[in-house]
């Protein structure tokens, strides 16, 4: 059967195609907060620290804006909104490159707990994460950096009422500062389950890794007979993990388009200001073409990312496929936009003093984070049953 | 304790202001409007007083057109309880504004009126003082610290050469300085709640005031553009230029 024979998107009647007035107002407040608290100078200061974030800013982000629990239901201490609002947050965080353990704690770990934990575990774990008091992260990838859950080898062996974890996780976002680790592990050599373990538990050793993108810290975590709690009633947590990674892909796509938009604005602004051969470089056709192509590129990626968030919010049947599309599109766009922004800045674009490299590095790290674009395109094809 | 916070809508400080060709005002297309930053500090302080006392009401007010509701909603999203918009499309001078606020004070009967020391657009720094005079209430301007105990208020003021502490009975008028606090940001739950809070529009004509301005803005002019610098070859040449051209020495 060819792809033309079957509907690709079955039902989109409940999807909104615009943000509400309140959502726009929220974006304005959030952007103002981030412009105040996360200017490039502050990003540079924090990326040079091992901790990688400012606890005072994290506190205000949690207390004033209630961001860590924006998508967490109210009965678990969250604000009770959904993927669209989370997408707005991510887009603005990507724009400002805020150095904070938001993606790890609020997006990855909180979603994994919401998707995989029992009611009692959710009531126990989520309120502190939603309030920003507990920093959590999700450990999926191992030494090969593969985001495909089938590649997970870390063992979880039943020991009384708990499980003992044995193995290594790597490239764990904010793994060095999180207090709580949610670990994807293979139980009884078969099923992939989700396990929760305090980061300071016996048998857990953490090491901050050097990485190209210092604005998002990653760590290697070694587990040696570390005692963990199974999340949920069953050792089979694959569906919960897949759903979490899809939600994270939507969030990351929105973060990436926020960064790409910021780069585009920076390129346009420089092209209007930089004078060469007696006129602004933006008046040269070669630069105009570049900027026009960048605009189209960013707008398409944004539309996909927004659509993915709206589709996920209403549980549209196609949303996991759209999540893959959004992640792949945003990855390509972000890297292209960053490269072109450096080109438009000319010689200064290659310097440390110019801020473009901060977003370029984030673009490159986001490209592989949660899986490369090809991996997501392959997943998209599988989900479309092509 | 009921606290009234009058505020003004001003262009976003990050906005580049363009003056109209005839000098009659500023071009308002593409201007983003925000609550005057000093007034935002006043809203924050009112909310903190209410939170400290665990009782009371924070009422916002502004004077302007119907579309100024957006800034009132922002204040409500920060946590204020209700808002009043005195509707007019006429430009008002500072004395008239103080009189309008005094009318609202007479109706609301707050124990404290707290507002920014000045608006960042015209920097008049007059309304708070005029309001206190009209009401016959004590006033403390340029507050950098504010404490309320019972029916008395203590304010630390930033004055030339140091800090001055004044204490006075309520009701009173206080104007805020920059260092009083750092205003909170409106959260999404706050924004959603604000939609349901009372926002009353009152036509200015219903207040029965003479709105004829006593002050008229004749013309706005942009400051002269900075000239490019010039390199001189020697100290002698510099001294000659300063003497003959700049006439500074």
Coordinates of C-alpha atoms in Angstrom, one line a residue:
Chain A
X1 CA 0.0 0.0 0.0
X2 CA 1.4 3.4 -0.9
X3 CA 1.4 6.3 1.6
X4 CA -1.2 8.0 -0.6
X5 CA -3.7 5.3 0.2
X6 CA -3.9 6.0 3.9
X7 CA -4.5 9.1 5.9
X8 CA -1.4 10.4 7.5
X9 CA -3.1 12.6 10.0
X10 CA -6.4 11.0 11.0
X11 CA -8.0 13.6 13.2
X12 CA -6.9 17.1 14.0
X13 CA -10.2 18.7 14.8
X14 CA -9.3 19.4 18.5
X15 CA -5.9 20.8 17.8
X16 CA -5.6 24.6 18.2
X17 CA -3.6 26.4 15.7
X18 CA -2.9 29.5 17.7
X19 CA -1.9 30.4 21.2
X20 CA -4.5 31.9 23.5
X21 CA -4.2 35.4 24.9
X22 CA -3.2 34.0 28.3
X23 CA -0.5 31.9 26.7
X24 CA 0.9 34.9 24.9
X25 CA 0.8 36.9 28.2
X26 CA 2.6 34.1 29.9
X27 CA 5.3 34.0 27.1
X28 CA 5.8 37.8 27.6
X29 CA 6.3 37.5 31.4
X30 CA 8.6 34.5 30.9
X31 CA 10.7 36.2 28.2
X32 CA 11.1 39.2 30.5
X33 CA 12.2 37.0 33.4
X34 CA 14.7 35.3 31.1
X35 CA 16.0 38.5 29.6
X36 CA 16.6 39.7 33.2
X37 CA 18.1 36.5 34.6
X38 CA 19.8 34.8 31.7
X39 CA 21.6 37.4 29.5
X40 CA 24.6 35.9 27.6
X41 CA 27.0 37.2 30.2
X42 CA 25.2 35.1 32.8
X43 CA 25.1 32.1 30.5
X44 CA 28.9 32.4 30.1
X45 CA 29.4 32.7 33.9
X46 CA 27.3 29.7 34.7
X47 CA 28.5 27.4 31.9
X48 CA 32.0 27.8 33.4
X49 CA 30.9 26.4 36.7
X50 CA 30.6 22.7 37.6
X51 CA 27.2 23.2 39.1
X52 CA 26.0 24.8 35.9
X53 CA 23.1 26.8 37.2
X54 CA 22.2 29.6 39.7
X55 CA 20.1 28.3 42.6
X56 CA 18.7 31.8 43.2
X57 CA 17.3 31.9 39.7
X58 CA 16.0 28.4 39.9
X59 CA 14.2 29.3 43.1
X60 CA 12.5 32.3 41.4
X61 CA 11.7 30.3 38.4
X62 CA 10.0 27.8 40.7
X63 CA 8.4 30.1 43.2
X64 CA 7.4 33.1 41.0
X65 CA 6.6 31.3 37.7
X66 CA 5.8 27.8 38.9
X67 CA 7.7 26.4 35.9
X68 CA 9.0 23.0 37.0
X69 CA 5.4 21.8 37.5
X70 CA 3.8 23.7 34.6
X71 CA 2.6 20.4 33.0
X72 CA 2.2 18.4 36.2
X73 CA -1.4 17.8 37.3
X74 CA -2.6 19.9 40.2
X75 CA -3.2 16.8 42.4
X76 CA 0.6 16.2 42.3
X77 CA 1.5 19.8 43.2
X78 CA 1.8 21.1 39.7
X79 CA 0.1 24.0 37.8
X80 CA -2.0 21.6 35.8
X81 CA -1.3 22.8 32.3
X82 CA -0.1 20.7 29.4
X83 CA 2.3 20.2 26.5
X84 CA 1.5 23.5 24.9
X85 CA 2.4 25.5 27.9
X86 CA 5.5 23.3 28.4
X87 CA 6.4 24.0 24.8
X88 CA 6.1 27.8 25.4
X89 CA 8.5 27.4 28.4
X90 CA 10.9 25.3 26.4
X91 CA 10.9 27.7 23.5
X92 CA 11.7 30.7 25.7
X93 CA 14.4 28.7 27.6
X94 CA 16.0 27.8 24.3
X95 CA 15.9 31.4 23.2
X96 CA 17.7 32.6 26.3
X97 CA 19.9 29.5 26.7
X98 CA 19.0 29.5 30.4
X99 CA 21.5 27.3 32.3
X100 CA 19.2 25.4 34.7
X101 CA 18.3 21.7 35.3
X102 CA 14.9 22.3 33.8
X103 CA 14.9 19.8 30.9
X104 CA 16.3 17.0 33.1
X105 CA 14.0 17.5 36.1
X106 CA 10.8 19.0 34.8
X107 CA 10.7 17.4 31.3
X108 CA 12.5 14.1 31.5
X109 CA 12.2 12.9 35.1
X110 CA 8.7 14.4 35.9
X111 CA 7.3 13.0 32.7
X112 CA 8.8 9.6 33.3
X113 CA 7.3 9.5 36.8
X114 CA 3.9 10.7 35.5
X115 CA 3.9 8.0 32.8
X116 CA 5.3 5.1 34.7
X117 CA 4.8 5.4 38.5
X118 CA 2.0 4.2 40.6
X119 CA -0.5 6.7 42.1
X120 CA 1.3 6.5 45.5
X121 CA 4.7 7.0 43.9
X122 CA 3.4 10.0 42.0
X123 CA 2.0 11.6 45.2
X124 CA 5.4 10.9 46.9
X125 CA 7.8 12.1 44.2
X126 CA 6.1 14.7 42.0
X127 CA 5.2 17.5 44.4
X128 CA 8.9 18.3 45.3
X129 CA 9.9 18.1 41.6
X130 CA 7.0 20.4 40.7
X131 CA 8.0 22.9 43.4
X132 CA 11.6 22.9 42.2
X133 CA 12.8 21.6 45.6
X134 CA 13.9 18.2 44.2
X135 CA 16.1 18.0 41.1
X136 CA 15.7 14.8 39.2
X137 CA 16.9 13.4 36.0
X138 CA 16.2 10.5 33.7
X139 CA 19.1 8.1 32.8
X140 CA 18.6 6.3 29.5
X141 CA 21.7 6.2 27.4
X142 CA 24.8 4.1 28.1
X143 CA 28.3 4.3 26.9
X144 CA 27.3 4.0 23.2
X145 CA 25.0 7.0 23.5
X146 CA 22.1 5.2 21.8
X147 CA 18.7 6.5 22.6
X148 CA 16.9 3.5 21.3
X149 CA 15.4 1.7 24.4
X150 CA 16.4 -1.6 22.8
X151 CA 20.0 -0.7 23.4
X152 CA 19.6 -0.5 27.2
X153 CA 21.9 -3.1 29.0
X154 CA 22.0 -1.8 32.6
X155 CA 20.7 -4.7 34.7
X156 CA 18.0 -4.5 37.5
X157 CA 17.9 -7.6 39.6
X158 CA 15.2 -8.2 42.1
X159 CA 16.4 -8.2 45.7
X160 CA 13.6 -8.5 48.3
X161 CA 11.1 -5.7 47.7
X162 CA 13.6 -3.6 45.7
X163 CA 16.0 -4.0 42.8
X164 CA 19.8 -3.8 42.5
X165 CA 21.1 -1.8 39.6
X166 CA 24.4 -2.8 37.9
X167 CA 25.9 -1.0 35.0
X168 CA 26.8 2.4 33.6
X169 CA 24.7 5.2 32.3
X170 CA 26.3 8.0 30.3
X171 CA 25.4 11.4 28.8
X172 CA 22.9 11.8 31.6
X173 CA 21.7 15.5 31.5
X174 CA 22.4 17.2 34.9
X175 CA 23.3 13.7 36.3
X176 CA 25.9 15.3 38.5
X177 CA 23.5 17.7 40.3
X178 CA 20.3 15.8 40.4
X179 CA 19.1 14.5 43.8
X180 CA 16.9 11.8 42.3
X181 CA 17.7 9.5 39.4
X182 CA 15.1 7.8 37.3
X183 CA 16.9 4.9 35.6
X184 CA 15.8 2.9 32.6
X185 CA 17.1 -0.6 33.2
X186 CA 16.6 -4.2 31.9
X187 CA 14.8 -6.3 34.5
X188 CA 15.4 -10.0 34.5
X189 CA 17.3 -9.6 31.2
X190 CA 14.0 -9.0 29.4
X191 CA 11.7 -6.0 30.1
X192 CA 12.8 -2.5 30.3
X193 CA 11.6 -0.9 33.5
X194 CA 11.9 2.5 35.2
X195 CA 13.6 2.7 38.6
X196 CA 14.0 5.5 41.1
X197 CA 17.0 5.9 43.2
X198 CA 18.4 8.8 45.3
X199 CA 21.6 10.1 43.7
X200 CA 23.5 9.8 47.0
X201 CA 22.5 6.1 47.5
X202 CA 25.2 3.5 48.2
X203 CA 26.7 2.1 45.0
X204 CA 26.1 5.2 42.9
X205 CA 29.1 7.1 41.5
X206 CA 28.7 10.2 39.4
X207 CA 31.2 12.0 37.2
X208 CA 30.7 15.2 35.3
X209 CA 31.7 14.8 31.7
X210 CA 33.5 17.4 29.5
X211 CA 31.2 18.2 26.6
X212 CA 31.1 20.5 23.7
X213 CA 28.0 22.3 25.0
X214 CA 28.8 23.6 28.5
X215 CA 25.4 25.2 28.8
X216 CA 23.9 21.7 29.2
X217 CA 25.9 19.5 31.6
X218 CA 26.1 15.8 31.2
X219 CA 27.4 13.1 33.5
X220 CA 28.3 9.4 33.6
X221 CA 26.8 7.4 36.4
X222 CA 28.0 4.1 37.6
X223 CA 25.7 1.7 39.5
X224 CA 27.3 -1.1 41.6
X225 CA 24.5 -3.1 43.4
X226 CA 22.7 0.2 44.0
X227 CA 19.3 -0.4 45.6
X228 CA 16.5 1.2 43.6
X229 CA 12.7 1.2 43.7
X230 CA 10.7 0.0 40.7
X231 CA 8.4 2.7 39.3
X232 CA 4.9 1.3 38.6
X233 CA 3.5 -2.1 39.2
X234 CA 5.2 -3.9 36.4
X235 CA 8.8 -4.5 35.3
X236 CA 7.6 -3.6 31.8
X237 CA 8.1 0.2 31.6
X238 CA 8.8 0.4 27.9
X239 CA 5.6 2.2 27.0
X240 CA 6.1 4.7 29.8
X241 CA 9.7 5.3 28.6
X242 CA 8.7 5.6 25.0
X243 CA 6.0 8.1 25.8
X244 CA 8.4 10.1 28.0
X245 CA 11.0 10.2 25.2
X246 CA 8.3 11.4 22.7
X247 CA 7.2 14.1 25.1
X248 CA 10.8 15.1 25.6
X249 CA 11.3 15.2 21.8
X250 CA 8.3 17.7 21.5
X251 CA 9.8 19.8 24.3
X252 CA 13.2 19.7 22.8
X253 CA 11.9 20.6 19.4
X254 CA 10.3 23.7 20.9
X255 CA 13.5 24.6 22.8
X256 CA 15.4 24.3 19.5
X257 CA 13.1 26.6 17.5
X258 CA 13.4 29.2 20.3
X259 CA 17.1 29.1 19.9
X260 CA 16.9 29.2 16.1
X261 CA 14.6 32.2 16.2
X262 CA 17.0 34.0 18.5
X263 CA 19.8 33.3 16.0
X264 CA 17.8 34.5 13.1
X265 CA 17.0 37.8 14.9
X266 CA 20.7 38.2 15.7
X267 CA 21.7 37.6 12.1
X268 CA 19.1 40.1 10.8
X269 CA 20.1 42.7 13.4
X270 CA 23.8 42.3 12.5
X271 CA 23.1 42.5 8.7
X272 CA 21.2 45.8 9.3
X273 CA 24.0 47.2 11.4
X274 CA 27.2 46.1 9.7
X275 CA 28.4 48.4 7.0
X276 CA 30.7 47.2 4.3
X277 CA 31.6 48.8 0.9
X278 CA 29.6 51.8 2.0
X279 CA 26.3 50.1 2.7
X280 CA 24.6 47.7 5.2
X281 CA 25.5 44.1 4.4
X282 CA 21.8 43.3 4.6
X283 CA 21.3 45.3 1.4
X284 CA 23.4 42.8 -0.5
X285 CA 21.4 40.2 -2.4
X286 CA 23.6 37.3 -1.2
X287 CA 22.8 38.2 2.5
X288 CA 19.1 38.8 1.7
X289 CA 18.8 35.4 0.2
X290 CA 20.5 33.7 3.2
X291 CA 18.2 35.5 5.6
X292 CA 15.1 34.8 3.6
X293 CA 16.0 31.1 3.5
X294 CA 16.7 31.1 7.2
X295 CA 13.3 32.7 7.9
X296 CA 11.5 30.0 5.9
X297 CA 13.5 27.3 7.6
X298 CA 12.8 28.6 11.1
X299 CA 9.1 29.2 10.4
X300 CA 8.6 25.7 9.1
X301 CA 10.4 24.1 12.1
X302 CA 8.4 26.3 14.5
X303 CA 5.1 25.3 12.9
X304 CA 6.1 21.7 13.3
X305 CA 7.2 22.1 16.9
X306 CA 4.0 24.0 17.8
X307 CA 1.8 21.4 16.0
X308 CA 3.6 18.6 17.8
X309 CA 2.9 20.3 21.2
X310 CA -0.7 20.9 20.3
X311 CA -1.2 17.3 19.1
X312 CA 0.5 15.9 22.2
X313 CA -1.7 18.1 24.4
X314 CA -4.9 16.6 22.9
X315 CA -3.5 13.1 22.6
X316 CA -4.0 13.1 18.9
X317 CA -3.4 9.5 17.7
X318 CA -0.6 10.8 15.4
X319 CA 1.3 12.7 18.0
X320 CA 4.2 10.3 18.6
X321 CA 4.9 10.4 14.9
X322 CA 4.6 14.2 14.8
X323 CA 7.0 14.3 17.8
X324 CA 9.7 12.6 15.7
X325 CA 9.0 14.9 12.7
X326 CA 9.3 17.9 15.0
X327 CA 12.6 16.8 16.6
X328 CA 14.2 15.9 13.2
X329 CA 13.0 19.2 11.6
X330 CA 14.1 21.4 14.5
X331 CA 17.5 19.7 14.8
X332 CA 18.3 20.3 11.1
X333 CA 17.0 23.9 11.2
X334 CA 18.8 24.8 14.4
X335 CA 22.2 23.6 13.2
X336 CA 21.7 25.2 9.7
X337 CA 20.6 28.5 11.3
X338 CA 23.5 28.6 13.7
X339 CA 26.0 27.9 10.9
X340 CA 24.4 30.6 8.7
X341 CA 24.3 33.1 11.6
X342 CA 28.1 32.6 12.0
X343 CA 28.6 33.2 8.3
X344 CA 26.5 36.4 8.3
X345 CA 28.5 37.7 11.2
X346 CA 31.7 37.2 9.1
X347 CA 35.0 37.1 11.0
X348 CA 33.6 38.2 14.3
X349 CA 31.1 35.3 14.2
X350 CA 34.0 32.9 14.8
X351 CA 35.3 34.6 17.9
X352 CA 34.8 33.7 21.5
X353 CA 33.6 37.3 22.2
X354 CA 30.6 37.0 19.9
X355 CA 27.8 35.0 21.5
X356 CA 26.7 33.0 18.4
X357 CA 28.9 30.1 19.4
X358 CA 26.9 29.6 22.5
X359 CA 23.8 28.8 20.5
X360 CA 25.8 26.9 17.8
X361 CA 27.1 24.5 20.5
X362 CA 23.6 24.1 21.9
X363 CA 22.3 23.3 18.4
X364 CA 25.0 20.6 17.9
X365 CA 24.3 19.0 21.3
X366 CA 20.6 19.2 20.8
X367 CA 21.0 17.5 17.4
X368 CA 22.2 14.3 19.0
X369 CA 20.3 14.6 22.3
X370 CA 17.3 12.1 22.3
X371 CA 18.6 10.7 19.0
X372 CA 19.9 12.2 15.8
X373 CA 17.6 13.4 13.1
X374 CA 18.0 10.2 11.0
X375 CA 16.9 8.1 14.0
X376 CA 13.8 10.2 14.4
X377 CA 13.0 10.1 10.6
X378 CA 13.3 6.3 10.8
X379 CA 11.0 6.2 13.8
X380 CA 8.6 8.5 11.9
X381 CA 8.5 6.1 9.0
X382 CA 7.9 3.1 11.3
X383 CA 5.1 4.9 13.1
X384 CA 3.5 5.8 9.8
X385 CA 4.0 2.2 8.9
X386 CA 5.7 3.2 5.7
Chain B
X1 CA -5.6 46.7 55.2
X2 CA -6.7 48.1 51.9
X3 CA -3.9 49.4 49.7
X4 CA -4.5 51.4 46.5
X5 CA -1.8 51.3 43.8
X6 CA -2.3 53.8 41.0
X7 CA 0.0 53.1 38.0
X8 CA 0.8 54.5 34.6
X9 CA 1.2 52.6 31.4
X10 CA 4.5 53.5 29.7
X11 CA 6.5 52.3 26.7
X12 CA 8.8 49.3 27.4
X13 CA 12.2 50.7 28.5
X14 CA 13.8 48.5 25.8
X15 CA 11.7 50.2 23.1
X16 CA 13.4 52.7 20.8
X17 CA 11.3 55.8 21.0
X18 CA 10.6 57.8 17.8
X19 CA 9.2 61.4 18.0
X20 CA 6.5 62.3 15.6
X21 CA 7.6 64.7 12.8
X22 CA 5.5 67.5 14.2
X23 CA 6.9 67.0 17.7
X24 CA 3.5 66.6 19.2
X25 CA 4.3 63.2 20.8
X26 CA 5.9 59.9 20.2
X27 CA 5.1 57.4 17.5
X28 CA 3.1 54.6 19.2
X29 CA 3.1 52.1 16.4
X30 CA 5.1 48.9 17.3
X31 CA 5.5 50.3 20.9
X32 CA 5.2 47.6 23.5
X33 CA 3.5 49.0 26.6
X34 CA 4.2 48.0 30.2
X35 CA 3.5 49.0 33.7
X36 CA 5.8 51.9 34.7
X37 CA 8.7 50.0 36.4
X38 CA 8.5 52.2 39.6
X39 CA 4.8 51.5 39.8
X40 CA 5.5 47.8 39.4
X41 CA 7.7 48.0 42.5
X42 CA 4.7 49.7 44.3
X43 CA 2.5 46.7 43.3
X44 CA 5.0 44.3 44.6
X45 CA 5.3 46.2 47.9
X46 CA 1.6 46.3 48.3
X47 CA 1.4 42.5 47.7
X48 CA 4.2 41.9 50.2
X49 CA 2.4 44.0 52.8
X50 CA -0.7 42.0 52.3
X51 CA 1.2 38.8 52.5
X52 CA 3.0 39.9 55.7
X53 CA -0.2 41.0 57.4
X54 CA -2.1 38.0 56.0
X55 CA -5.1 40.2 55.4
X56 CA -6.2 43.1 53.3
X57 CA -6.9 44.0 49.7
X58 CA -4.7 45.4 46.9
X59 CA -6.6 47.5 44.4
X60 CA -5.0 48.7 41.2
X61 CA -6.0 51.7 39.2
X62 CA -4.9 53.4 36.1
X63 CA -6.2 56.2 33.8
X64 CA -6.4 55.7 30.1
X65 CA -8.1 54.0 27.2
X66 CA -10.0 50.7 27.3
X67 CA -7.1 48.8 25.9
X68 CA -5.0 49.7 28.9
X69 CA -6.8 46.7 30.5
X70 CA -3.8 44.6 29.5
X71 CA -1.5 46.2 32.0
X72 CA -4.2 46.0 34.7
X73 CA -4.5 42.3 34.0
X74 CA -0.8 41.9 34.4
X75 CA -1.0 43.5 37.8
X76 CA -3.9 41.3 38.7
X77 CA -1.8 38.3 37.5
X78 CA 0.9 39.3 39.9
X79 CA -1.6 38.9 42.7
X80 CA -3.6 42.1 43.1
X81 CA -7.3 41.6 44.0
X82 CA -9.2 43.9 41.7
X83 CA -8.7 46.9 39.4
X84 CA -10.2 50.1 38.2
X85 CA -9.7 51.7 34.9
X86 CA -10.7 55.4 34.7
X87 CA -11.4 55.7 31.0
X88 CA -10.4 58.7 29.0
X89 CA -8.6 59.3 25.7
X90 CA -7.6 62.9 26.7
X91 CA -4.1 63.7 27.7
X92 CA -4.1 64.7 31.4
X93 CA -1.5 66.8 33.4
X94 CA -0.1 65.6 36.7
X95 CA -2.4 67.7 38.8
X96 CA -5.5 66.4 37.1
X97 CA -4.2 62.8 37.5
X98 CA -3.6 63.4 41.2
X99 CA -7.2 64.8 41.5
X100 CA -8.6 61.7 39.7
X101 CA -6.7 59.4 42.1
X102 CA -8.0 61.4 45.0
X103 CA -11.5 60.8 43.8
X104 CA -10.9 57.0 43.8
X105 CA -9.3 57.3 47.2
X106 CA -12.4 59.0 48.5
X107 CA -14.5 56.1 47.2
X108 CA -12.2 53.2 48.1
X109 CA -11.0 54.6 51.5
X110 CA -7.6 52.8 51.4
X111 CA -5.2 53.1 54.4
X112 CA -2.2 53.3 52.1
X113 CA -1.7 54.6 48.6
X114 CA 1.6 53.4 47.2
X115 CA 2.9 54.4 43.7
X116 CA 6.1 54.9 41.8
X117 CA 8.1 58.0 42.5
X118 CA 8.0 58.9 38.8
X119 CA 7.0 57.5 35.5
X120 CA 9.9 56.6 33.2
X121 CA 8.3 58.4 30.2
X122 CA 8.1 62.0 31.4
X123 CA 10.0 61.7 34.7
X124 CA 7.7 64.3 36.3
X125 CA 7.9 63.0 39.9
X126 CA 4.8 65.0 41.0
X127 CA 1.7 62.9 41.3
X128 CA 2.5 61.3 44.7
X129 CA 3.3 64.6 46.3
X130 CA 0.3 66.4 44.8
X131 CA -2.0 63.5 45.8
X132 CA -0.8 63.7 49.5
X133 CA -1.4 67.4 49.5
X134 CA -4.9 67.1 48.0
X135 CA -5.8 64.4 50.5
X136 CA -4.0 66.1 53.4
X137 CA -2.2 62.9 54.2
X138 CA 1.4 62.3 55.3
X139 CA 3.7 61.4 52.5
X140 CA 7.0 59.6 52.2
X141 CA 8.7 59.7 48.8
X142 CA 11.6 57.7 47.4
X143 CA 11.0 54.7 49.8
X144 CA 13.7 52.1 49.8
X145 CA 12.3 50.3 52.9
X146 CA 8.8 50.2 54.3
X147 CA 7.4 48.7 57.5
X148 CA 3.9 48.8 58.9
X149 CA 3.1 48.2 62.5
X150 CA -0.5 48.7 63.6
X151 CA -1.5 52.1 62.3
X152 CA 1.9 53.5 61.8
X153 CA 4.3 53.3 58.9
X154 CA 8.1 53.7 58.9
X155 CA 9.8 54.4 55.6
X156 CA 13.5 54.6 54.8
X157 CA 14.0 57.2 52.1
X158 CA 16.9 57.6 49.7
X159 CA 18.0 61.2 49.9
X160 CA 21.1 63.0 48.7
X161 CA 23.9 62.1 51.0
X162 CA 22.3 59.1 52.7
X163 CA 19.2 57.5 54.1
X164 CA 16.4 59.3 56.0
X165 CA 14.0 57.3 58.2
X166 CA 10.5 58.8 58.7
X167 CA 7.6 57.5 60.7
X168 CA 4.0 58.7 60.3
X169 CA 0.4 57.6 61.0
X170 CA -1.8 56.0 58.3
X171 CA -3.5 56.8 56.0
X172 CA -0.6 58.0 53.9
X173 CA 0.9 58.2 50.5
X174 CA 4.2 56.5 49.7
X175 CA 6.2 56.7 46.5
X176 CA 8.7 53.9 45.7
X177 CA 12.4 54.0 44.7
X178 CA 14.2 51.5 42.7
X179 CA 15.7 49.5 45.6
X180 CA 12.6 48.8 47.6
X181 CA 12.1 45.4 46.1
X182 CA 12.4 43.3 43.0
X183 CA 8.9 42.7 41.5
X184 CA 7.7 39.2 41.0
X185 CA 6.8 37.9 37.5
X186 CA 3.3 36.8 36.6
X187 CA 2.9 33.0 36.5
X188 CA 0.6 31.2 34.2
X189 CA -1.7 30.2 37.1
X190 CA -1.7 33.8 38.1
X191 CA -2.6 34.9 34.6
X192 CA -5.5 32.5 34.4
X193 CA -6.8 33.6 37.8
X194 CA -6.5 37.3 36.8
X195 CA -9.1 36.7 34.0
X196 CA -11.7 36.1 36.6
X197 CA -10.8 39.1 38.9
X198 CA -12.9 42.3 38.9
X199 CA -11.8 45.0 36.5
X200 CA -14.2 47.9 36.5
X201 CA -14.2 50.6 33.8
X202 CA -15.3 54.1 35.0
X203 CA -15.8 57.0 32.5
X204 CA -13.7 59.9 33.7
X205 CA -16.6 62.3 33.2
X206 CA -18.6 60.5 35.9
X207 CA -16.0 61.8 38.5
X208 CA -17.2 65.4 38.0
X209 CA -13.8 66.9 37.7
X210 CA -12.5 69.8 35.6
X211 CA -10.2 68.1 33.2
X212 CA -8.8 71.2 31.6
X213 CA -5.1 70.8 31.6
X214 CA -3.0 73.5 33.3
X215 CA 0.1 72.2 31.6
X216 CA 0.6 72.0 27.9
X217 CA 3.4 70.1 26.1
X218 CA 4.5 72.4 23.4
X219 CA 7.0 70.2 21.5
X220 CA 9.1 67.1 21.9
X221 CA 12.6 67.0 20.5
X222 CA 15.1 64.2 20.2
X223 CA 18.5 65.0 21.7
X224 CA 21.1 66.0 19.1
X225 CA 22.9 63.1 17.5
X226 CA 26.3 62.5 18.8
X227 CA 29.0 63.6 16.5
X228 CA 31.9 61.3 15.6
X229 CA 35.2 62.0 17.4
X230 CA 38.2 63.4 15.8
X231 CA 41.9 62.5 16.2
X232 CA 44.4 65.3 16.7
X233 CA 48.0 65.3 15.9
X234 CA 49.4 66.9 19.0
X235 CA 48.7 68.4 22.4
X236 CA 49.1 71.8 21.0
X237 CA 46.5 71.2 18.4
X238 CA 44.1 69.8 21.0
X239 CA 44.5 72.9 23.2
X240 CA 44.0 75.1 20.2
X241 CA 40.7 73.3 19.3
X242 CA 39.5 73.4 22.8
X243 CA 40.2 77.1 23.0
X244 CA 39.0 78.2 19.6
X245 CA 36.4 75.7 18.5
X246 CA 34.9 74.2 21.6
X247 CA 35.6 77.4 23.6
X248 CA 36.1 75.3 26.7
X249 CA 39.4 76.9 27.8

